[in-house]
PDB file of C-alpha atoms in Angstrom:
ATOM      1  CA  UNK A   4     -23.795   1.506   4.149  1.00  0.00           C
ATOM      2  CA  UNK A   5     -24.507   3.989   7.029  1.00  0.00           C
ATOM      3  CA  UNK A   6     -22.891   2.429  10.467  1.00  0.00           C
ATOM      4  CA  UNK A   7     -22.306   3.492  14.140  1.00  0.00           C
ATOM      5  CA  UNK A   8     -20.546   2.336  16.664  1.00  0.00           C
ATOM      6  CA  UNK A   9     -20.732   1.982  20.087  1.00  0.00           C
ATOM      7  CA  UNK A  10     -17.212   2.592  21.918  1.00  0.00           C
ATOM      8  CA  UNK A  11     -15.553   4.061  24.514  1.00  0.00           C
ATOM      9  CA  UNK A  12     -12.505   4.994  22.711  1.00  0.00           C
ATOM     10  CA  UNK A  13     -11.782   7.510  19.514  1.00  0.00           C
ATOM     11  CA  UNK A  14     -12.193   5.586  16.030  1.00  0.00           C
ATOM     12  CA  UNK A  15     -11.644   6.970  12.601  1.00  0.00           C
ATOM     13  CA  UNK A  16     -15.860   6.309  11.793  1.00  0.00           C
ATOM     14  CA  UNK A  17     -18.692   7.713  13.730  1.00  0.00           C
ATOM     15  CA  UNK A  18     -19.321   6.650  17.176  1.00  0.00           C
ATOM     16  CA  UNK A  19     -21.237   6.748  19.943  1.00  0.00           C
ATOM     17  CA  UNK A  20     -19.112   7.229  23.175  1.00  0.00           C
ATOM     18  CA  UNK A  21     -19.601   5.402  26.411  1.00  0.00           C
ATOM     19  CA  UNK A  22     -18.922   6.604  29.282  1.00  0.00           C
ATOM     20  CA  UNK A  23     -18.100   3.799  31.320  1.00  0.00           C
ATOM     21  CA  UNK A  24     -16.809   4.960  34.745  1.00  0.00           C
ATOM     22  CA  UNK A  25     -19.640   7.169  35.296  1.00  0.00           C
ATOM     23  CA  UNK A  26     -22.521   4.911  34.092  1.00  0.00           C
ATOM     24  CA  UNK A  27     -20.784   2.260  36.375  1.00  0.00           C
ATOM     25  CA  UNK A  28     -20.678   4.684  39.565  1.00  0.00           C
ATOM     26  CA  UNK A  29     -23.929   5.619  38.602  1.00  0.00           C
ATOM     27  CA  UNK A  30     -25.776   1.829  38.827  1.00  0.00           C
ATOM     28  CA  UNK A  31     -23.559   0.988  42.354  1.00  0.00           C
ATOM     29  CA  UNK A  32     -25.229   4.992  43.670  1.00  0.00           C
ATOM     30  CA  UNK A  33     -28.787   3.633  42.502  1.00  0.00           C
ATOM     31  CA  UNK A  34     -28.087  -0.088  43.743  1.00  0.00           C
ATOM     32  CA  UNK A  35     -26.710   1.443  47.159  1.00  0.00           C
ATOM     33  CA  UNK A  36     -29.894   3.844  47.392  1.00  0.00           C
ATOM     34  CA  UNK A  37     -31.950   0.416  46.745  1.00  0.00           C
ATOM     35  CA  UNK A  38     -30.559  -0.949  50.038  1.00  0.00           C
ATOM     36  CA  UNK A  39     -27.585  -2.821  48.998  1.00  0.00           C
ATOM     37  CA  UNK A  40     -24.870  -2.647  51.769  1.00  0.00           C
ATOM     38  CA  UNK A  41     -21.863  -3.274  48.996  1.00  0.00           C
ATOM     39  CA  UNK A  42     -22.372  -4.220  44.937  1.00  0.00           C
ATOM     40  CA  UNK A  43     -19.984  -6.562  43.889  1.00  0.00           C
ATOM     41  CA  UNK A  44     -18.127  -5.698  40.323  1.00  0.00           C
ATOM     42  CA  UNK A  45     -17.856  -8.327  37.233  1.00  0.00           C
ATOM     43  CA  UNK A  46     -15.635  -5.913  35.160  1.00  0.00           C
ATOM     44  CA  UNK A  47     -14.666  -8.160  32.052  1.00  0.00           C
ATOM     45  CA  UNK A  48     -11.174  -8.685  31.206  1.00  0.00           C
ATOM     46  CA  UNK A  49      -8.419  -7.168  33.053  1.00  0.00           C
ATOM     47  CA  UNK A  50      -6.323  -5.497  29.677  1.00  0.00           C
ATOM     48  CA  UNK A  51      -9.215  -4.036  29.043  1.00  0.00           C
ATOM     49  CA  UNK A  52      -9.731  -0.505  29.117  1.00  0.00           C
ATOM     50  CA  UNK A  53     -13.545  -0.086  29.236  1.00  0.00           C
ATOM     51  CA  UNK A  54     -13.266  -2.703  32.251  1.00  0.00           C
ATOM     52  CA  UNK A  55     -10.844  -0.330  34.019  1.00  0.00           C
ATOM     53  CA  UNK A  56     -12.980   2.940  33.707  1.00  0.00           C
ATOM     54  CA  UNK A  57     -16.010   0.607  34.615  1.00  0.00           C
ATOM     55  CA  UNK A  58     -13.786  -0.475  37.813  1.00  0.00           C
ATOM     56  CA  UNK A  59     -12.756   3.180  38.573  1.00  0.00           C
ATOM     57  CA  UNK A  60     -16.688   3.906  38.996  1.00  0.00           C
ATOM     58  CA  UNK A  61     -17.469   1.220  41.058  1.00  0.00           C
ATOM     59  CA  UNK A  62     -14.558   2.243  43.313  1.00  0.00           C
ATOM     60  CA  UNK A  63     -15.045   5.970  43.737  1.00  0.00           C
ATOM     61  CA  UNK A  64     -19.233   5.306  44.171  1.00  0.00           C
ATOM     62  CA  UNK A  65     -18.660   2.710  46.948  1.00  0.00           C
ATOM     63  CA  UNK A  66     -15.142   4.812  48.244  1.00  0.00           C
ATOM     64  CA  UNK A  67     -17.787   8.178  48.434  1.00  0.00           C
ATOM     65  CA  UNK A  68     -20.457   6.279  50.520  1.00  0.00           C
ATOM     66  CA  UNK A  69     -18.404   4.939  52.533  1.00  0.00           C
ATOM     67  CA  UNK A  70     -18.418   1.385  52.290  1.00  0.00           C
ATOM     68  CA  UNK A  71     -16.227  -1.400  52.032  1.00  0.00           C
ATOM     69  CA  UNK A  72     -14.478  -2.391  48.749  1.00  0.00           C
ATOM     70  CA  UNK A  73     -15.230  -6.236  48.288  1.00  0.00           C
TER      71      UNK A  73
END
């Protein structure tokens, strides 16, 4: 049965890779260019590692624009 995955890390089948730091600093530039004065983060769970690349690009977009880290 053909599959594929979705996933952020390297797995022995075919996958699609995420990449979640820069989609995340991506939506907090485009939220920021909206308007927004600060975007809050709702990462998922802390041991995760796609939660911590998704918190690295929330930091550096809102770090590079200047604004306050909530």
């Amino acid at each position: 049965m053909p599959v594929v995955l979705t996933d952020s890390r390297t797995l022995s089948l075919p996958t699609v890779g995420l990449d979640q730091a820069g989609g995340a600093q991506l939506a907090v530039e485009h939220l920021l260019g909206t308007g927004a004065h600060t975007v809050h983060l709702v990462a998922g769970p802390k041991n995760s590692i796609q939660s911590q690349q998704r918190q690295q690009g929330w930091r550096r977009a809102l770090q590079t624009a200047g604004r306050p880290i909530p």
